[in-house]
GROMACS .gro file of N, CA, C and O in nm:
model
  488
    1UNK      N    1   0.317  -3.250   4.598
    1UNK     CA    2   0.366  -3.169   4.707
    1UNK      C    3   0.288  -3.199   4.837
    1UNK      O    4   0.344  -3.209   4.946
    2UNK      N    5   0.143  -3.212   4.817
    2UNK     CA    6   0.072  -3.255   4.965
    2UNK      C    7   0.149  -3.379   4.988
    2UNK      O    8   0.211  -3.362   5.092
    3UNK      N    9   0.173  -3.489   4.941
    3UNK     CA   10   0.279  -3.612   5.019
    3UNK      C   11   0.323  -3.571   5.050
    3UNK      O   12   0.286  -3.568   5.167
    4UNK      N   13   0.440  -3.486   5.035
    4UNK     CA   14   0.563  -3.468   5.116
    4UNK      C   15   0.538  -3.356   5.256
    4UNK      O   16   0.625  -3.356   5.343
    5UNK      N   17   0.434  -3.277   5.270
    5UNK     CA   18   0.400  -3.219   5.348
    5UNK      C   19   0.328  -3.324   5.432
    5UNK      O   20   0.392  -3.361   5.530
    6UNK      N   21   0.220  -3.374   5.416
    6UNK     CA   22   0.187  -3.514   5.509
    6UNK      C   23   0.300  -3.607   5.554
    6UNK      O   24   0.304  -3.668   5.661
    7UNK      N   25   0.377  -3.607   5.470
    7UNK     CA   26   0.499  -3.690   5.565
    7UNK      C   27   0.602  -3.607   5.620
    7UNK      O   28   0.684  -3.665   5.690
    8UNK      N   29   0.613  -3.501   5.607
    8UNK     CA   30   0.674  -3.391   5.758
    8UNK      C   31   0.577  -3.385   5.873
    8UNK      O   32   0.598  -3.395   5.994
    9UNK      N   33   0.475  -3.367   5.811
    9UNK     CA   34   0.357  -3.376   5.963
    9UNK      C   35   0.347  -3.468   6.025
    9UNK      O   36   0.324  -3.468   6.146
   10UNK      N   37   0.365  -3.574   5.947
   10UNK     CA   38   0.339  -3.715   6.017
   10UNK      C   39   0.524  -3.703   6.152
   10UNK      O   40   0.537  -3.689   6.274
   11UNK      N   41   0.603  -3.717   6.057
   11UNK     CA   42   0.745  -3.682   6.116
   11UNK      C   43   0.736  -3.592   6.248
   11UNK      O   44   0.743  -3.627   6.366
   12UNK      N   45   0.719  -3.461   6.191
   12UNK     CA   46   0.690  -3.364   6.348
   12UNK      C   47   0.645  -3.415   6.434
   12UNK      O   48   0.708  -3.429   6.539
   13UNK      N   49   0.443  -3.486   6.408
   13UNK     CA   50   0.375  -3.518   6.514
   13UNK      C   51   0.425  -3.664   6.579
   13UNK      O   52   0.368  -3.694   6.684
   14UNK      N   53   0.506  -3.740   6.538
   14UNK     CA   54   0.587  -3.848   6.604
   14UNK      C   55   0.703  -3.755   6.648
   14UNK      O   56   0.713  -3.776   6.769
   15UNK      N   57   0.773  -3.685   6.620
   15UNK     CA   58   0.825  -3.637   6.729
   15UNK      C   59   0.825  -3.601   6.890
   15UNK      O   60   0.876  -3.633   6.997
   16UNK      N   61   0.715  -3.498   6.822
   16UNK     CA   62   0.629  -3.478   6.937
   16UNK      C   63   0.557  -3.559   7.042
   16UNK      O   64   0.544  -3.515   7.156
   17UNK      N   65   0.514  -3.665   7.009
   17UNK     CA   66   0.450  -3.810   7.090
   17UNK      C   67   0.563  -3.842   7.135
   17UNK      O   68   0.559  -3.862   7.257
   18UNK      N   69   0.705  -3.862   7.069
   18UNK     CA   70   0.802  -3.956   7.141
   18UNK      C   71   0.872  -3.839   7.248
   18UNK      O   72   0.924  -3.862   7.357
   19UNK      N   73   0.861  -3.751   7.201
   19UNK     CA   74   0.881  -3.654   7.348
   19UNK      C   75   0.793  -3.639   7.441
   19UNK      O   76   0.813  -3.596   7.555
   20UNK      N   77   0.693  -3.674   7.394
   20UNK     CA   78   0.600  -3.600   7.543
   20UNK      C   79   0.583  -3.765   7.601
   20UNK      O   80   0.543  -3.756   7.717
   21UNK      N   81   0.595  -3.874   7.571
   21UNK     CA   82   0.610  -4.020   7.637
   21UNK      C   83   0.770  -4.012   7.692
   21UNK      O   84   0.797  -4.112   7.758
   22UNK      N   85   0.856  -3.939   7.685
   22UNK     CA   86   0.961  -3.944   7.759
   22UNK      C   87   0.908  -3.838   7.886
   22UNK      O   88   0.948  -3.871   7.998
   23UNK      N   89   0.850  -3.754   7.880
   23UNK     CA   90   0.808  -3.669   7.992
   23UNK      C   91   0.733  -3.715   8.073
   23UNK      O   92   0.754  -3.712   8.194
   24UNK      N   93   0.622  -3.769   8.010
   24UNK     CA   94   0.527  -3.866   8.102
   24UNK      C   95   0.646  -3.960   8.159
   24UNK      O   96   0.647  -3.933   8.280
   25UNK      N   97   0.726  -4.035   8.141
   25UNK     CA   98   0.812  -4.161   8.179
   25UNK      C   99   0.879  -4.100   8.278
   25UNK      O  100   0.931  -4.165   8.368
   26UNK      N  101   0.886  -3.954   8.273
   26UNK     CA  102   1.003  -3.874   8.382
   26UNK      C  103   0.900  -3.887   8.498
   26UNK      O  104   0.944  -3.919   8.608
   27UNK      N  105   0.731  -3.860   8.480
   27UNK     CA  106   0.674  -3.828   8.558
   27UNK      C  107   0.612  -3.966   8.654
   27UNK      O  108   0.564  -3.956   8.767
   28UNK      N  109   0.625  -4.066   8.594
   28UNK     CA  110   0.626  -4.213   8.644
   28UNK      C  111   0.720  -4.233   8.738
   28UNK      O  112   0.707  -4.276   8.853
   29UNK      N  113   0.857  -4.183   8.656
   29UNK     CA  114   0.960  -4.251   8.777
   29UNK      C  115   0.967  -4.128   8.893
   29UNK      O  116   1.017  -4.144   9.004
   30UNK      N  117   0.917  -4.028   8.854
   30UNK     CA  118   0.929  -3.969   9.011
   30UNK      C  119   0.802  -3.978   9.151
   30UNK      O  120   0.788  -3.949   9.270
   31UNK      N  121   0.714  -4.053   9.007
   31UNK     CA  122   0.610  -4.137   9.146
   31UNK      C  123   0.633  -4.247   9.229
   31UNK      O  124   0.559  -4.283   9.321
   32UNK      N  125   0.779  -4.322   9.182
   32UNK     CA  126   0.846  -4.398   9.230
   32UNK      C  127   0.829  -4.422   9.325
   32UNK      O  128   0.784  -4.317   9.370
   33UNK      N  129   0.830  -4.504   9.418
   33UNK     CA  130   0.852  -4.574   9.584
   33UNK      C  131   1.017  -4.546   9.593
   33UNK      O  132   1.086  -4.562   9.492
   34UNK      N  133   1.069  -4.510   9.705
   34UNK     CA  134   1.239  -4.461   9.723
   34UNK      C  135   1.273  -4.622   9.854
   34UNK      O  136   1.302  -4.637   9.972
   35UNK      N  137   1.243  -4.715   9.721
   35UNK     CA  138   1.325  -4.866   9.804
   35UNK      C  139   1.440  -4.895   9.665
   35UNK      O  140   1.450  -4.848   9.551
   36UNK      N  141   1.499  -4.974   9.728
   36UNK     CA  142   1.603  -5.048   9.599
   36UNK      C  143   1.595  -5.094   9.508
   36UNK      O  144   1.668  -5.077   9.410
   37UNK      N  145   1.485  -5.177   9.520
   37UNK     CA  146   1.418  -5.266   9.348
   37UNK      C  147   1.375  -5.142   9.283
   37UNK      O  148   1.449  -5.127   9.186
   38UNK      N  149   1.265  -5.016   9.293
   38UNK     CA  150   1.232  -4.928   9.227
   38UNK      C  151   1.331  -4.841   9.176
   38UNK      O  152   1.322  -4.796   9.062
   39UNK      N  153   1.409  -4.817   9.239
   39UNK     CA  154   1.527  -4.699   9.162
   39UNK      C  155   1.598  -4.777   9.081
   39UNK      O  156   1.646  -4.720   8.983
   40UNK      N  157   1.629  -4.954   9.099
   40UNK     CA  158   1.696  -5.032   8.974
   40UNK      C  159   1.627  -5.043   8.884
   40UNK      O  160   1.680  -5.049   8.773
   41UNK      N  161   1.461  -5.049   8.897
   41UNK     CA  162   1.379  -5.050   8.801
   41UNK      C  163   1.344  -4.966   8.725
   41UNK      O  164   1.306  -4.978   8.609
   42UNK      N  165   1.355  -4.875   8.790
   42UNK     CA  166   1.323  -4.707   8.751
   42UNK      C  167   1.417  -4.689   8.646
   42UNK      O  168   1.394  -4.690   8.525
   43UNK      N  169   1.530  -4.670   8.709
   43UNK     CA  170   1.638  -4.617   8.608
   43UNK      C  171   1.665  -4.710   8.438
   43UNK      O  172   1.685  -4.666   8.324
   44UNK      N  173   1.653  -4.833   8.486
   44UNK     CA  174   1.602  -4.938   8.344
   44UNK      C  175   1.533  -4.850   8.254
   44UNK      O  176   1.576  -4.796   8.152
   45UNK      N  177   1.412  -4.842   8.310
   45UNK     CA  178   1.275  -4.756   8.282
   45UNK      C  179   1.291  -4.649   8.214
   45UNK      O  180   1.240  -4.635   8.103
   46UNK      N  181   1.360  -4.566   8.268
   46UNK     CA  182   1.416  -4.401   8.249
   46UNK      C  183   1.468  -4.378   8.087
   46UNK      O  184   1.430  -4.319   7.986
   47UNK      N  185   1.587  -4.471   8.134
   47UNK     CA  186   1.714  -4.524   8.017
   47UNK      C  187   1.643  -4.538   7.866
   47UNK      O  188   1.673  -4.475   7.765
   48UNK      N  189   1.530  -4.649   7.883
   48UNK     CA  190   1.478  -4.679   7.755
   48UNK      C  191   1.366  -4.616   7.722
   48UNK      O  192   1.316  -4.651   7.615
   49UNK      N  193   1.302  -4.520   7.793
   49UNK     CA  194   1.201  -4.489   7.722
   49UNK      C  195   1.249  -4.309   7.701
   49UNK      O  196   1.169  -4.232   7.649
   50UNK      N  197   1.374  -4.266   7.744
   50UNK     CA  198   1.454  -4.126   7.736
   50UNK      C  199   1.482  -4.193   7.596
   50UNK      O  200   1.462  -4.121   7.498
   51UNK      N  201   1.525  -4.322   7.576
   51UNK     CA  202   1.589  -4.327   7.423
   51UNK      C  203   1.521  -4.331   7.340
   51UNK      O  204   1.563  -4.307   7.227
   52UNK      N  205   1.370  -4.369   7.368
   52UNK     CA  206   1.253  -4.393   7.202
   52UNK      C  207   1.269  -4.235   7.189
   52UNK      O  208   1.269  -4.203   7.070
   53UNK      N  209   1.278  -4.164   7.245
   53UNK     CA  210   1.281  -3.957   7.200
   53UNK      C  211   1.368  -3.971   7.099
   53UNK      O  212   1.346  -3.967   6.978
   54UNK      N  213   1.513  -3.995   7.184
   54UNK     CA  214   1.660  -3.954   7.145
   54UNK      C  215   1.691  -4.009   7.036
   54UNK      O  216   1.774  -3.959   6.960
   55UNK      N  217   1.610  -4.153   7.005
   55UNK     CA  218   1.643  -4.226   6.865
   55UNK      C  219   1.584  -4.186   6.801
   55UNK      O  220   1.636  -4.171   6.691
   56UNK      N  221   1.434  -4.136   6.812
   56UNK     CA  222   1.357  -4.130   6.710
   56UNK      C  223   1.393  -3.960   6.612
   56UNK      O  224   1.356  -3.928   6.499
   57UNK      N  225   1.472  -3.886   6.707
   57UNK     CA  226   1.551  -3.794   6.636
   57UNK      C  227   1.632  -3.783   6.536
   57UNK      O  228   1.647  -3.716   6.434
   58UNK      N  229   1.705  -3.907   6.621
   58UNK     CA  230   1.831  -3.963   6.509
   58UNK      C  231   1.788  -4.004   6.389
   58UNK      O  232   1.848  -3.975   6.285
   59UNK      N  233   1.666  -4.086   6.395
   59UNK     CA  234   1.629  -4.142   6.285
   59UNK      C  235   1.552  -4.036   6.178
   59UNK      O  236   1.560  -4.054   6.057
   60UNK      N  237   1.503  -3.961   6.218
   60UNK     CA  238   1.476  -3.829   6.110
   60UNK      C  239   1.550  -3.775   6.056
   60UNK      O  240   1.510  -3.718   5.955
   61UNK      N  241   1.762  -3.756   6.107
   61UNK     CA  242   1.841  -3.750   6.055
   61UNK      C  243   1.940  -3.823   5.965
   61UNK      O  244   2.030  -3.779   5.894
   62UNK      N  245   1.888  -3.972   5.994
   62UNK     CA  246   1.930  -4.065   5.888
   62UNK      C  247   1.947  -3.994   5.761
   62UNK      O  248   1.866  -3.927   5.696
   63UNK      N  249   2.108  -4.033   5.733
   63UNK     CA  250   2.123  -3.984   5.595
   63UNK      C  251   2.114  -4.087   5.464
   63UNK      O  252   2.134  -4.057   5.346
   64UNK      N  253   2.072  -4.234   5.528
   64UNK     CA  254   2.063  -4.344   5.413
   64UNK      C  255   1.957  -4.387   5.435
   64UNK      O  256   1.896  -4.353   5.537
   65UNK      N  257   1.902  -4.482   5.337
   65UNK     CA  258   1.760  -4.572   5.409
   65UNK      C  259   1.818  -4.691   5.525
   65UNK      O  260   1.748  -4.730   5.619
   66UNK      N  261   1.974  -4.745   5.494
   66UNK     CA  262   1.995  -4.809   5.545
   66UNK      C  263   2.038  -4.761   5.705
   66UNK      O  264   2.031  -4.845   5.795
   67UNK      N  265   2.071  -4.658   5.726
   67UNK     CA  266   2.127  -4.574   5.840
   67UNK      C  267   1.949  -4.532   5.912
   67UNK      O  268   1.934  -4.531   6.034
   68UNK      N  269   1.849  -4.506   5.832
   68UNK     CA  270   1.751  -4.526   5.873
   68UNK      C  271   1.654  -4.621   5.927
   68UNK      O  272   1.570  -4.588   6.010
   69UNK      N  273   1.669  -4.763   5.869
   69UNK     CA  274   1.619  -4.879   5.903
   69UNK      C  275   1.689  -4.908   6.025
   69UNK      O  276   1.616  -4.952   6.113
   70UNK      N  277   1.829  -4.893   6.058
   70UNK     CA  278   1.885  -4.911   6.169
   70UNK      C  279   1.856  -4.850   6.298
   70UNK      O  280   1.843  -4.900   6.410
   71UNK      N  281   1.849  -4.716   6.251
   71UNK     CA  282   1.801  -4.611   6.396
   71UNK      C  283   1.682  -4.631   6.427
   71UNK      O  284   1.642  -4.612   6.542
   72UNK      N  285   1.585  -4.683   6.303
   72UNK     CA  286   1.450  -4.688   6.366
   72UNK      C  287   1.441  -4.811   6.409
   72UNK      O  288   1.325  -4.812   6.452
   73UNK      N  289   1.491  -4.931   6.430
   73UNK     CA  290   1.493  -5.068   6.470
   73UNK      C  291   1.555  -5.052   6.647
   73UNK      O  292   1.536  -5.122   6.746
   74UNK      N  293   1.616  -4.958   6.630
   74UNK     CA  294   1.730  -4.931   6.792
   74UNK      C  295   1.557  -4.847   6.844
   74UNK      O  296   1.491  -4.923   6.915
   75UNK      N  297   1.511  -4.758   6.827
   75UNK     CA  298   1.397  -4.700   6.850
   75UNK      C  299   1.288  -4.770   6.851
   75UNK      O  300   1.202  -4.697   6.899
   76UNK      N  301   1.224  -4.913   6.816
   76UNK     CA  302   1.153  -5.016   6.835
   76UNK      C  303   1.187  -5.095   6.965
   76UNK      O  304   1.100  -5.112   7.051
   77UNK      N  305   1.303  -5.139   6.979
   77UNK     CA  306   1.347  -5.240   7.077
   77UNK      C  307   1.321  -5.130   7.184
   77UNK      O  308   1.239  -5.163   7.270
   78UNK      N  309   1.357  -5.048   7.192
   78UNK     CA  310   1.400  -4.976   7.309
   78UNK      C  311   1.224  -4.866   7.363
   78UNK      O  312   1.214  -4.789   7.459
   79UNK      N  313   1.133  -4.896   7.279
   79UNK     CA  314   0.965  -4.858   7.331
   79UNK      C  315   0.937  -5.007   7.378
   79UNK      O  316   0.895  -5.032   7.491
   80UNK      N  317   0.964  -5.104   7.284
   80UNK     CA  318   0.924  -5.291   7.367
   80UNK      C  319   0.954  -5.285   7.491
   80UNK      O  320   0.881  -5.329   7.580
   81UNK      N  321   1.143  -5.193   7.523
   81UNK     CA  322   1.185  -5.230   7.650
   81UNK      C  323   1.147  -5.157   7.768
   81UNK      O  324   1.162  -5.168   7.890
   82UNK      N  325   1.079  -5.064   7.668
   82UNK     CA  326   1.027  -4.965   7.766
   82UNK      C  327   0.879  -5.010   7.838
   82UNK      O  328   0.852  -4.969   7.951
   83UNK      N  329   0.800  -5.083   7.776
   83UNK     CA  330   0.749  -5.185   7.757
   83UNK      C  331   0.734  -5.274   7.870
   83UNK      O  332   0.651  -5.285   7.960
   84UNK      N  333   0.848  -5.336   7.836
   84UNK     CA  334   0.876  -5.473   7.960
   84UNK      C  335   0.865  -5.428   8.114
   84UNK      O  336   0.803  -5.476   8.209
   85UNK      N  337   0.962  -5.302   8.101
   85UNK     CA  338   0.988  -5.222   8.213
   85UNK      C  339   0.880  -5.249   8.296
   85UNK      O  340   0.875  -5.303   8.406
   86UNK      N  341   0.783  -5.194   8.213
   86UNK     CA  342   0.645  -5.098   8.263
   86UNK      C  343   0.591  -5.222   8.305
   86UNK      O  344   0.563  -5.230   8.425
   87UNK      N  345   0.570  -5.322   8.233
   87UNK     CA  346   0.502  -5.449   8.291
   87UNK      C  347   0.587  -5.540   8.447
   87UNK      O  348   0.519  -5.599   8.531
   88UNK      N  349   0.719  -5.534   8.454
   88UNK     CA  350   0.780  -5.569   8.563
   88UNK      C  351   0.715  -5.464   8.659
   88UNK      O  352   0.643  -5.520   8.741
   89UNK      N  353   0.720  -5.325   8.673
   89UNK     CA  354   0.681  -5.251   8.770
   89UNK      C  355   0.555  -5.308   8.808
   89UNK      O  356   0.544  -5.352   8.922
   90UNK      N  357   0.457  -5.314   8.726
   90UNK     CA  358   0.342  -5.352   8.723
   90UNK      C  359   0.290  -5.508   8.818
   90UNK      O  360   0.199  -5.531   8.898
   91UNK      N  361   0.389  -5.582   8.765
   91UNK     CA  362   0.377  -5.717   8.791
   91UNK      C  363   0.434  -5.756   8.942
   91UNK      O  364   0.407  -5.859   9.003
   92UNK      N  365   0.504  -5.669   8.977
   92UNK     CA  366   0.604  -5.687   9.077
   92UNK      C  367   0.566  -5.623   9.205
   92UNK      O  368   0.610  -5.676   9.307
   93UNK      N  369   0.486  -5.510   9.217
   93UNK     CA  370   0.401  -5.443   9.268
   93UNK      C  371   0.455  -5.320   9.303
   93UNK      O  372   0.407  -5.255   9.396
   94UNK      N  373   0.558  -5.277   9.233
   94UNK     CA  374   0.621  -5.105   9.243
   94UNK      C  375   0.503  -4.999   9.214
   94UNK      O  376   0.470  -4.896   9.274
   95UNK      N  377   0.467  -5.042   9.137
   95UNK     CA  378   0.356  -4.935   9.073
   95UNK      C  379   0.215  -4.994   9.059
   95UNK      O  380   0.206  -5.102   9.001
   96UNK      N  381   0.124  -4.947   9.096
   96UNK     CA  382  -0.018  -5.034   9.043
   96UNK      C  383   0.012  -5.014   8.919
   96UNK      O  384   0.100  -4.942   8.871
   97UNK      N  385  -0.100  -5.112   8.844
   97UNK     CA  386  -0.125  -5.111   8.676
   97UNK      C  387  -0.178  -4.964   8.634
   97UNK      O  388  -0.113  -4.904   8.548
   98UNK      N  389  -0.281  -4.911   8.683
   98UNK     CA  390  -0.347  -4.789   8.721
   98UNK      C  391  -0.290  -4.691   8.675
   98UNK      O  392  -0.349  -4.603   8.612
   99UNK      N  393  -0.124  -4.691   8.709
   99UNK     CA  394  -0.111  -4.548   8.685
   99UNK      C  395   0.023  -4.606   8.526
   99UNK      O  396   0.100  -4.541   8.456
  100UNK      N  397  -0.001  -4.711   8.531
  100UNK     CA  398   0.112  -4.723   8.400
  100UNK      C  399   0.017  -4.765   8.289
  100UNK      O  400   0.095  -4.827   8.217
  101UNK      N  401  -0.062  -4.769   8.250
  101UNK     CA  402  -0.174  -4.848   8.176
  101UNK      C  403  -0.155  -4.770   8.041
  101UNK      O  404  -0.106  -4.812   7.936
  102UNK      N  405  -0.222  -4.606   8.079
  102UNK     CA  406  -0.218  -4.505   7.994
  102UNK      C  407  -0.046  -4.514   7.879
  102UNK      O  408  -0.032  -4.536   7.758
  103UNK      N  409   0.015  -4.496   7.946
  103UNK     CA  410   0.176  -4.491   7.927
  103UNK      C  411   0.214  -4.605   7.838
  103UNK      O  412   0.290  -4.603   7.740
  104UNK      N  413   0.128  -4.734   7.905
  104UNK     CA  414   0.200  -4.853   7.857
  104UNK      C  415   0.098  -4.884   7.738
  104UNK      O  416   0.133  -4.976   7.664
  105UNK      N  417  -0.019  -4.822   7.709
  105UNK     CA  418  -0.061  -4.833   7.586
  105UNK      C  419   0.009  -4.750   7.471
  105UNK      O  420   0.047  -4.787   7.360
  106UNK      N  421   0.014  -4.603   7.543
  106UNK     CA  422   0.169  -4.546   7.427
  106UNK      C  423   0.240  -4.628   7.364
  106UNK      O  424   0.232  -4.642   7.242
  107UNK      N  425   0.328  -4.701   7.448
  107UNK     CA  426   0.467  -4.752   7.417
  107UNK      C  427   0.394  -4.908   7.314
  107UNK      O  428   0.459  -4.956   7.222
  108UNK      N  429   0.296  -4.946   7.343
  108UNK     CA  430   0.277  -5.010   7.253
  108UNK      C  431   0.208  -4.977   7.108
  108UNK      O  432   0.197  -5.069   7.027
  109UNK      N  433   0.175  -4.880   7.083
  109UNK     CA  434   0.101  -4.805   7.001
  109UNK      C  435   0.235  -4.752   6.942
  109UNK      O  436   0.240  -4.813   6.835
  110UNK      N  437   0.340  -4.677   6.949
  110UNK     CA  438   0.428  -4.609   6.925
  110UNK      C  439   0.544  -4.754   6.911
  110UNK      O  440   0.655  -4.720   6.870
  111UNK      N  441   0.532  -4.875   6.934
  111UNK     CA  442   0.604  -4.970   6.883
  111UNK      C  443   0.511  -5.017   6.720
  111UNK      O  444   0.574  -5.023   6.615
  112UNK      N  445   0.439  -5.030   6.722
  112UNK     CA  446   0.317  -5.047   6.591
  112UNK      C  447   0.347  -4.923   6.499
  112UNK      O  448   0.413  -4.932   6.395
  113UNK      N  449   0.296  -4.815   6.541
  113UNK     CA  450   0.357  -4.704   6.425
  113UNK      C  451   0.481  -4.720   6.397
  113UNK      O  452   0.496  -4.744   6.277
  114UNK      N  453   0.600  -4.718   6.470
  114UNK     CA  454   0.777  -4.718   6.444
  114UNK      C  455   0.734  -4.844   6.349
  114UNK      O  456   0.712  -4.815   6.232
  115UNK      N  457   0.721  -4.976   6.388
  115UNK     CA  458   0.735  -5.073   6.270
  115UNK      C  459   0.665  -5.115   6.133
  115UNK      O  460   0.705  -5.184   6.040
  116UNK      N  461   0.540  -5.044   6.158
  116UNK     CA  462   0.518  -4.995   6.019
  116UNK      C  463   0.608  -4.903   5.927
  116UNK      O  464   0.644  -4.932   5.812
  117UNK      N  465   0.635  -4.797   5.989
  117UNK     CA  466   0.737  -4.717   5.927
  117UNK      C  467   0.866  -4.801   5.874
  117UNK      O  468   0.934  -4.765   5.778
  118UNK      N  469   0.886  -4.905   5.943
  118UNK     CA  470   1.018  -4.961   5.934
  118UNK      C  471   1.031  -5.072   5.812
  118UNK      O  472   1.129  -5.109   5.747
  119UNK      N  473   0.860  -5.116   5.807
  119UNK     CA  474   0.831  -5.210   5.723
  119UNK      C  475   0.812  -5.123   5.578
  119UNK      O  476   0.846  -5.176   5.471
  120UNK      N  477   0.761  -4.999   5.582
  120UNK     CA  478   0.764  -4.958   5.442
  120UNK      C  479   0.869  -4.911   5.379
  120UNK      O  480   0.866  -4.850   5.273
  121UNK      N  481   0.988  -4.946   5.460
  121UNK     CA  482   1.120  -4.880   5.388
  121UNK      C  483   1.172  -5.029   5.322
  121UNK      O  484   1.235  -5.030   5.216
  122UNK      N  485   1.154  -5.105   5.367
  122UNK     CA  486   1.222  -5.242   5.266
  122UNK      C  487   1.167  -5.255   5.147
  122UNK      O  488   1.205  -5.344   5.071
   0.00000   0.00000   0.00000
């Protein structure tokens, strides 16, 4: 019975991380610069890291392993892309590194946990 309670906790508290990295991501793009490249970049930005939340929901509702391996693979690509994002802002000079660093160690940390998870279901 403690397994299965450690793996709801584990479940909840990834919930919880992939929500509060979509909040932080809200709070990035409204530090935004209001030119054209940043709001195209932004919204990229927005898009994929609103979806590591929204998938990683879905994927707790997976009703197969296989319906699970899937949602959590759409929930990998989409923290990488969140990812990339963060490094174009970075690279491009929208944002210093400074204030995405924190964030962009999340999204890579939270790509490592998702694919472990993903790897122990095969």
């Amino acid at each position: 019975m403690a397994a299965v309670d450690d793996k709801r906790d584990f479940v909840s508290q990834l919930q919880d991380r992939t929500k509060r990295f979509v909040l932080r991501s809200i709070k990035v793009f409204k530090a935004l610069p209001s030119n054209e490249e940043a709001r195209i970049v932004g919204k990229q930005f927005l898009r994929s890291t609103s979806s590591v939340g929204a998938n990683y929901r879905a994927v707790c509702r997976a009703r197969s392993q296989n319906e699970f391996f899937a949602k959590i693979s759409i929930t990998i690509e989409e923290a990488d892309e969140s990812l990339f994002w963060m490094e174009i802002m970075s690279e491009s000079g929208i944002l210093p590194f400074e204030k995405l660093s924190a964030l962009m160690t999340e999204a890579e940390e939270l790509v490592k946990i998702l694919s472990k998870a993903r790897k122990n279901t095969k």
